[in-house]
Backbone as JSON, one array per atom type, in Angstrom:
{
  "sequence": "XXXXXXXXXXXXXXXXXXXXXXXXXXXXXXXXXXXXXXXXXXXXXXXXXXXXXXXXXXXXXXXXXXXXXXXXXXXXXXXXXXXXXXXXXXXXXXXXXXXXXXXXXXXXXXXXXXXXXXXXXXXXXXXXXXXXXXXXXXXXXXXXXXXXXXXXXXXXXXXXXXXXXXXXX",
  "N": [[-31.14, -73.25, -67.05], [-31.82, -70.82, -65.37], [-32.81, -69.69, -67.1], [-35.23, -70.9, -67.6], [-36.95, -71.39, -65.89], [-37.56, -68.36, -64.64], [-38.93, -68.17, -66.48], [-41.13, -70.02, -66.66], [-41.96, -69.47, -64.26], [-43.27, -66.97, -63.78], [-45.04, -67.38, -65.92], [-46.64, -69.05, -64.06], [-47.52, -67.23, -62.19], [-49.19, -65.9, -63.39], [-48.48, -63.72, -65.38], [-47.34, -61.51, -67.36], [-44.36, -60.72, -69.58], [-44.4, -57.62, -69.7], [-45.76, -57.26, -67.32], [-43.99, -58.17, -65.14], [-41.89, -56.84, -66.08], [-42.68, -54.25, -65.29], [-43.24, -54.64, -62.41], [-40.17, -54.93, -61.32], [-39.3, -53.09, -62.36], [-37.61, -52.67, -64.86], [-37.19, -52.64, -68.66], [-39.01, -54.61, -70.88], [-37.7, -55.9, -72.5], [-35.73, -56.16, -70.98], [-36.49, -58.33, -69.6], [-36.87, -60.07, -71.94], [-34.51, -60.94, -72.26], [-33.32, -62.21, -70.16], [-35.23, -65.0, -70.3], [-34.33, -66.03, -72.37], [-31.93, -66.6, -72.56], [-29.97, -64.82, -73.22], [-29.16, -62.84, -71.67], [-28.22, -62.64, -67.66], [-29.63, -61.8, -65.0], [-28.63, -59.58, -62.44], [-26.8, -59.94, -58.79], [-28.35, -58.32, -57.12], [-30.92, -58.16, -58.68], [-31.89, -60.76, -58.87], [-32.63, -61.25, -56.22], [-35.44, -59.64, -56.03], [-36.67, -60.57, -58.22], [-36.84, -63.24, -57.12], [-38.57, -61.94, -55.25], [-40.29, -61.08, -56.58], [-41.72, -63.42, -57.34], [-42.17, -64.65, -55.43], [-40.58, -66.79, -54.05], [-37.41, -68.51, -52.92], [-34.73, -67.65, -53.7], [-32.68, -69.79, -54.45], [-34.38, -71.39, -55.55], [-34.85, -70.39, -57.89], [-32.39, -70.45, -59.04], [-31.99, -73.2, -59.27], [-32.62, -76.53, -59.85], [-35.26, -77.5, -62.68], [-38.34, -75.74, -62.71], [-41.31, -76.77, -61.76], [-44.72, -76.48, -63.01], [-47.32, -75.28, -61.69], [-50.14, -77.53, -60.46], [-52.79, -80.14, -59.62], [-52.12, -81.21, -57.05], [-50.59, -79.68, -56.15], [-52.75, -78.13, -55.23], [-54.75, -79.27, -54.12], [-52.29, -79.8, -51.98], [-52.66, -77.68, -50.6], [-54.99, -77.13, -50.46], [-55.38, -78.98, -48.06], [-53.44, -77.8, -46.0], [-54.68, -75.37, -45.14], [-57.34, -76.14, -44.69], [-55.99, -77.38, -42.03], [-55.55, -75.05, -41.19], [-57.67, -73.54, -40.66], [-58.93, -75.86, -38.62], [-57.03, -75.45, -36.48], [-57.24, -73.2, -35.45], [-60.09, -72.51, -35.11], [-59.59, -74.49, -33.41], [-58.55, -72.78, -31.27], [-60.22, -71.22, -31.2], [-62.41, -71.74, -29.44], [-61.12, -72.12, -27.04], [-60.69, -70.05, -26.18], [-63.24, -68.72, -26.1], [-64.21, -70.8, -23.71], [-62.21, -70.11, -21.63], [-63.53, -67.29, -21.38], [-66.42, -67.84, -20.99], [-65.75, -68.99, -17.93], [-64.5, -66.94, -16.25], [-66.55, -65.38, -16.31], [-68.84, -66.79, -15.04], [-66.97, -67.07, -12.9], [-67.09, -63.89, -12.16], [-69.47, -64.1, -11.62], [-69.94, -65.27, -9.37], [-68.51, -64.33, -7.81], [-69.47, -62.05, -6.96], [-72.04, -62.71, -5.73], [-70.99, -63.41, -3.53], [-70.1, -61.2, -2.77], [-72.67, -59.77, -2.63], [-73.56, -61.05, -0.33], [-72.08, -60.97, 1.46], [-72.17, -58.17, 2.71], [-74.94, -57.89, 3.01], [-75.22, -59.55, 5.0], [-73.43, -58.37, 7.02], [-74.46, -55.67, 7.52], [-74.24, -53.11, 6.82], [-71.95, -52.0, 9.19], [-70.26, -50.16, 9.88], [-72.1, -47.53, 10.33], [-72.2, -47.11, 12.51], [-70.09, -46.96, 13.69], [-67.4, -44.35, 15.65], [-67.0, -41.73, 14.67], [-65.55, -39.72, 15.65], [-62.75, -40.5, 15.74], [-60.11, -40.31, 13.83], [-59.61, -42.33, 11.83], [-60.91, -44.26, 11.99], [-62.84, -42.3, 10.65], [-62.26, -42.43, 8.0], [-62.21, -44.53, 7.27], [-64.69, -45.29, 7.42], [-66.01, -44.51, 5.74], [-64.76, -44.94, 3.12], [-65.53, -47.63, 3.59], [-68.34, -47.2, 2.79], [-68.17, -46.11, 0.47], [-67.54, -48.21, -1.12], [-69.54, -49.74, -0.69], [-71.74, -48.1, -1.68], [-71.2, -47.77, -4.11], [-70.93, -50.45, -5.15], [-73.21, -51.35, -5.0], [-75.07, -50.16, -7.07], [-73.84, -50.77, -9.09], [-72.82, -53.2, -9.31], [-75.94, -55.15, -10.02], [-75.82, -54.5, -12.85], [-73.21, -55.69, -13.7], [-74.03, -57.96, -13.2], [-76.16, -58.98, -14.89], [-75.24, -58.59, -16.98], [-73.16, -60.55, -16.94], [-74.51, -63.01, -16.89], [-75.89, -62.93, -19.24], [-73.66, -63.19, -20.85], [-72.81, -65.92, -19.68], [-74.68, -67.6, -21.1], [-74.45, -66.71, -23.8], [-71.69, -67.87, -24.34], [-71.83, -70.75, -23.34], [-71.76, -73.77, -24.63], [-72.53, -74.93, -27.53], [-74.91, -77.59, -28.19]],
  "CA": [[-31.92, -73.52, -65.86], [-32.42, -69.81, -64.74], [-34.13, -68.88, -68.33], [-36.56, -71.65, -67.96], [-37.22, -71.15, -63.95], [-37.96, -67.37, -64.76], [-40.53, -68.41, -67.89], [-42.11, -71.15, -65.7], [-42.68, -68.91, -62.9], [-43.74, -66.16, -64.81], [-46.01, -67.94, -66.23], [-47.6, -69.83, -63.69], [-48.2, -66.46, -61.44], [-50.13, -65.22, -64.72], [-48.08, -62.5, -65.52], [-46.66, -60.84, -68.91], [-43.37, -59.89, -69.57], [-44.04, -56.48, -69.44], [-46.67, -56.61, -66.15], [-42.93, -58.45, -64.52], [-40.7, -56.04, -65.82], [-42.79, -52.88, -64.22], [-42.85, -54.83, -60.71], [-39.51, -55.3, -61.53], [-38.72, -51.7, -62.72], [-37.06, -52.86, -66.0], [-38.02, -52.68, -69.52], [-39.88, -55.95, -71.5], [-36.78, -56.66, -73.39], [-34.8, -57.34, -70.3], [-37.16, -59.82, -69.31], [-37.16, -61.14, -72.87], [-33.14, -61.65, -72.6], [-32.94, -63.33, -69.34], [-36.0, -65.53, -70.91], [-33.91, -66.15, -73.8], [-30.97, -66.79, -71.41], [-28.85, -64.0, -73.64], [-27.87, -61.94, -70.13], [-28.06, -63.11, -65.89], [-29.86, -60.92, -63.9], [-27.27, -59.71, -61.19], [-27.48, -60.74, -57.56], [-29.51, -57.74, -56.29], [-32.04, -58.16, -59.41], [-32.43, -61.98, -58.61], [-33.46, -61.45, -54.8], [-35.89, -58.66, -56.67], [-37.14, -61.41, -58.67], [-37.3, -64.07, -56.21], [-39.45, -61.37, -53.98], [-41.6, -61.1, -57.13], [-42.69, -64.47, -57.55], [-42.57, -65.49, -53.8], [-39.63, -68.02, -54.05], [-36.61, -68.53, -52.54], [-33.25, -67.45, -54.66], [-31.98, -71.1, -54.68], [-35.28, -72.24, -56.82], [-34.43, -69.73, -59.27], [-30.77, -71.01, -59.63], [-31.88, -74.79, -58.78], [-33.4, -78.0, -60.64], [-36.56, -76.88, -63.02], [-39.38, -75.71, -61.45], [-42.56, -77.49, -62.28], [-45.77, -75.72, -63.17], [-48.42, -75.66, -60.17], [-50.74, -79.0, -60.67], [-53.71, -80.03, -58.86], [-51.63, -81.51, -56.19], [-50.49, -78.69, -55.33], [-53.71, -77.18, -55.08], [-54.94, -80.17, -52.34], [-52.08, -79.68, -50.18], [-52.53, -76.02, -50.02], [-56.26, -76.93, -49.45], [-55.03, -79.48, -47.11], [-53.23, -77.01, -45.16], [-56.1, -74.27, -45.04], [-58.32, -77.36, -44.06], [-55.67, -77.74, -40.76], [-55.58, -74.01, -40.04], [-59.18, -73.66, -40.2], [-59.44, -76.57, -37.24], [-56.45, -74.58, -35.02], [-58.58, -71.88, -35.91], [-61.72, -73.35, -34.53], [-60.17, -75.12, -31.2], [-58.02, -71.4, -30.37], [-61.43, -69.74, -30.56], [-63.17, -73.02, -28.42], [-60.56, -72.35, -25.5], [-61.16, -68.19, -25.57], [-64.83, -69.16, -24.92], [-64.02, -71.67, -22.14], [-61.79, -69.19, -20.78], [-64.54, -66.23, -20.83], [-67.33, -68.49, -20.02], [-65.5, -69.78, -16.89], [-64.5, -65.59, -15.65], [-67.89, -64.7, -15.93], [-69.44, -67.58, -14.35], [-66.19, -66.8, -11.22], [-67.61, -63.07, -11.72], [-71.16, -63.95, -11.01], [-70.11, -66.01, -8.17], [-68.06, -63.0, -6.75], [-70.62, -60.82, -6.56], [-73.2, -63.36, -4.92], [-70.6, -63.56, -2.24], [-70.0, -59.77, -2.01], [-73.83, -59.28, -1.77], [-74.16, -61.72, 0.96], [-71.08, -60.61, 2.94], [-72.54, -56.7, 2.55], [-76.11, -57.68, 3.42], [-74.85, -60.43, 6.84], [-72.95, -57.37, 7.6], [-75.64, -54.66, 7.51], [-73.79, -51.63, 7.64], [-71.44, -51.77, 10.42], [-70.12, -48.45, 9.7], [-72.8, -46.82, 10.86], [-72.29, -47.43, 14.18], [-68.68, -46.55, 14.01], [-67.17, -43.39, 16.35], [-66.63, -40.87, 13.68], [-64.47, -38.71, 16.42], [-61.66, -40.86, 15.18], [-60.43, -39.78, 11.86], [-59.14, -43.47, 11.25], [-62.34, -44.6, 11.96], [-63.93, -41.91, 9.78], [-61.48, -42.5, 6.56], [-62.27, -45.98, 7.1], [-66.25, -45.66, 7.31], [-66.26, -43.37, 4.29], [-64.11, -45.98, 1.97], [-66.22, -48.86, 3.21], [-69.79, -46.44, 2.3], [-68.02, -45.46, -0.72], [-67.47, -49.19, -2.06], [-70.87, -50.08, -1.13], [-72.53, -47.07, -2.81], [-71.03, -48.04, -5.66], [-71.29, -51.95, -5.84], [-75.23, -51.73, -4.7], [-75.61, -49.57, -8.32], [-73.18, -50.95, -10.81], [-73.35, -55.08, -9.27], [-76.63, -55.63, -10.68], [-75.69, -54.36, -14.07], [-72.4, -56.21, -14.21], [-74.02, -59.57, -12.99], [-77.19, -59.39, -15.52], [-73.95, -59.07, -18.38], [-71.92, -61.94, -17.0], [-75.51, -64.0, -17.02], [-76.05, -63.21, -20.23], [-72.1, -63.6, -21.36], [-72.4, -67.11, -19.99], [-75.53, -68.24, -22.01], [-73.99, -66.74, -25.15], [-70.57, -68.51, -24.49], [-72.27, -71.87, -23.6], [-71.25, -74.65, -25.85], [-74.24, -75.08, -27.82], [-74.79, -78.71, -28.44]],
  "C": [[-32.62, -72.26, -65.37], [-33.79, -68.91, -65.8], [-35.49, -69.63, -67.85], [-37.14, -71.63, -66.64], [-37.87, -69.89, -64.36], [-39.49, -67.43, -65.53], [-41.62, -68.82, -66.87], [-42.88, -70.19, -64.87], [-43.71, -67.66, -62.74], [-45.4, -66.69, -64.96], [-47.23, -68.76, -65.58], [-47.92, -68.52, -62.34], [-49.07, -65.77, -62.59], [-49.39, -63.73, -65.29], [-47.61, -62.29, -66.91], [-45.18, -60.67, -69.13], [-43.15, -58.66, -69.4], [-44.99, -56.09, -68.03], [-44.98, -57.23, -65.07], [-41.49, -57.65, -64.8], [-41.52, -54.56, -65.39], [-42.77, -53.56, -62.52], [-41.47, -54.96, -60.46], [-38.57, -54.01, -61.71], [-37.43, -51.79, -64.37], [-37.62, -52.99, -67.24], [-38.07, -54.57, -69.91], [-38.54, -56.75, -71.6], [-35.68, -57.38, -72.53], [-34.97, -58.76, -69.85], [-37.2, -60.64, -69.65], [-35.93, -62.01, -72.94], [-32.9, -62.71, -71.48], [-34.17, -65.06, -69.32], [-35.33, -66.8, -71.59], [-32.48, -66.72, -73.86], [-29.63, -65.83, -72.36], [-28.53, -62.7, -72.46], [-28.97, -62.8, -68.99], [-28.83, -61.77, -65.63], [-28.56, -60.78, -62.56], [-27.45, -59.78, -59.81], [-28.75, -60.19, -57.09], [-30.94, -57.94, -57.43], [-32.5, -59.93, -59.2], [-33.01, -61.75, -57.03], [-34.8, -60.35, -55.37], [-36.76, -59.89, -57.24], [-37.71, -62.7, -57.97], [-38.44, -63.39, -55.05], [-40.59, -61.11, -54.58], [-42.58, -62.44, -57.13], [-42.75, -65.3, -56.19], [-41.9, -66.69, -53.57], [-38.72, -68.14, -53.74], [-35.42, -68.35, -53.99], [-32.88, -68.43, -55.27], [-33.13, -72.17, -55.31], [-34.84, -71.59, -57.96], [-33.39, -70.34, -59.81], [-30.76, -72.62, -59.72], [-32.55, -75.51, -59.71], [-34.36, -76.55, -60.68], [-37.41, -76.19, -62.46], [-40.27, -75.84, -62.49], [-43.67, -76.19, -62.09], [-46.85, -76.28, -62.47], [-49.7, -76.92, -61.04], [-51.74, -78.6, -59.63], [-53.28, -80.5, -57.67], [-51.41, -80.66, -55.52], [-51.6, -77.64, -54.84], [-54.68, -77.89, -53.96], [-54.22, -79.84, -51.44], [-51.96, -78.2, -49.99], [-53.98, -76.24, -49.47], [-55.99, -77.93, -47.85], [-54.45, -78.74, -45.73], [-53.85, -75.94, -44.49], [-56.9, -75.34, -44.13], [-57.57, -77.53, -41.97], [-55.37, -76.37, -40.06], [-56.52, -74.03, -39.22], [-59.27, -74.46, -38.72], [-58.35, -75.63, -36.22], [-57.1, -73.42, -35.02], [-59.41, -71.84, -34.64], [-61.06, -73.79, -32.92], [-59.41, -73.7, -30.8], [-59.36, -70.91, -29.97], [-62.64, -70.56, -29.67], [-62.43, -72.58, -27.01], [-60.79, -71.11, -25.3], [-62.42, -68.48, -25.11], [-65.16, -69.8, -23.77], [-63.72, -70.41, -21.52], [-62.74, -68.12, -20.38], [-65.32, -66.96, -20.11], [-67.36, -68.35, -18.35], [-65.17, -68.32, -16.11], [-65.37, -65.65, -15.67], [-68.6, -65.72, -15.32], [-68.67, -67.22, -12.31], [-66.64, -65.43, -11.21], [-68.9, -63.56, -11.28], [-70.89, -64.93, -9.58], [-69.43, -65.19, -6.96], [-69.09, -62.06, -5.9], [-71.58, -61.2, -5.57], [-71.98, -63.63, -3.48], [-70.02, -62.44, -1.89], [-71.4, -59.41, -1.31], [-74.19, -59.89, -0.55], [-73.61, -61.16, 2.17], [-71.95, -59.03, 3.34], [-74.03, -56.69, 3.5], [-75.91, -58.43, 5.31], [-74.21, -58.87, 7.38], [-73.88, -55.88, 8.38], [-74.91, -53.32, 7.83], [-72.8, -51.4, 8.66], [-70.95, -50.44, 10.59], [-70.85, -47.42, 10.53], [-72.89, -46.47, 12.56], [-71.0, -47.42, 14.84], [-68.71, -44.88, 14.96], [-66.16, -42.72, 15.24], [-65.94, -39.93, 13.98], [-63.03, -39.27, 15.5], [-61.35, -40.75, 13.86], [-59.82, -40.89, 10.99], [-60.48, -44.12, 11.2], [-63.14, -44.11, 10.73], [-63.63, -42.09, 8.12], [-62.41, -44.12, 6.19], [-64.22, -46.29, 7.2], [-66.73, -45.25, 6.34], [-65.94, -44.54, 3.14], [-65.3, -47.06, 1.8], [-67.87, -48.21, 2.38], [-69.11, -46.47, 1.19], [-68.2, -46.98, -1.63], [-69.2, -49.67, -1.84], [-71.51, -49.46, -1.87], [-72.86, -47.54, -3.52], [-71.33, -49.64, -6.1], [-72.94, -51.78, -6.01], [-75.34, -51.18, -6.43], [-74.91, -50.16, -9.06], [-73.13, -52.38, -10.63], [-74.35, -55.84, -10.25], [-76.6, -55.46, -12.34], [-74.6, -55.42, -14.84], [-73.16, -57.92, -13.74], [-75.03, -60.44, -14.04], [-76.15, -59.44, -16.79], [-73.4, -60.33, -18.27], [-73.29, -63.16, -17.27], [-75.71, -64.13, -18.59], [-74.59, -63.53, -21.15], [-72.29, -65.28, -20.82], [-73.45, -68.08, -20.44], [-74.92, -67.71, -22.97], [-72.41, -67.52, -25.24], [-70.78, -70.2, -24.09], [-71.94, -72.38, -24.44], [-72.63, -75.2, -26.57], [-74.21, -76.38, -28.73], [-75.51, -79.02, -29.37]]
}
């Protein structure tokens, strides 16, 4: 059972006797005996063997093993065929998900610029004696500064982030 499991398997990853005894680290002839079923490989050279041909231990030691068919070559495409679609809807819900941020960024912003502009400054008109006052008129200048210049850059990205993440029908 283990000679003809070894051949089989051998044989149906395309390999040689001597390209499976260098992954293997043994010469040809051992390959040819456990082949030939005149010696066992010993436990640690069967998990060695089972790690060459990508098979569990208990095929090696178990019923025949059949030589790969076209069956087996559907349900491997079969299975490829059902990554591919989890594939496809994981990278459908990342695009929802961005889409739908950058659509709630661009709607942030249109309700920072409104609050900023209804506001007009109040700051300015603060009593800068107080140094709670003045921490606090500085912070709010400082965030406007900065939104008025870097807003319009981040809102013309999220516009164009949610025409390229659109579902394009």
């Amino acid at each position: 059972m283990l000679k003809e499991n070894i051949k089989k398997l051998r044989k149906s990853k395309g390999l040689s006797q001597e390209e499976l005894a260098i992954k293997l680290n043994v010469v040809r002839q051992t390959i040819s005996k456990w082949e030939q079923g005149l010696s066992v490989p010993d436990s640690e050279m069967l998990v060695s063997i089972s790690e060459a041909f990508e098979t569990p231990v208990s095929a090696l030691l178990g019923e025949n093993v059949s030589e790969s068919k076209a069956d087996d070559l559907k349900a491997i495409s079969e299975k490829l065929e059902i990554i591919n679609l989890q594939l496809l809807q994981r990278n459908n819900v990342r695009r929802k998900i961005i889409h739908w941020i950058l659509i709630s960024l661009v709607i942030i912003i249109i309700i920072i610029f409104s609050a900023l502009f209804l506001l007009n400054s109040p700051y300015l008109n603060w009593d800068y004696n107080n140094p709670e006052n003045a921490v606090l008129g500085v912070a709010f200048h400082s965030f406007e500064w900065i939104f008025i210049r870097i807003a319009p850059i981040i809102f013309i990205s999220s516009i164009v982030g949610i025409i390229l993440t659109r579902k394009n029908v």
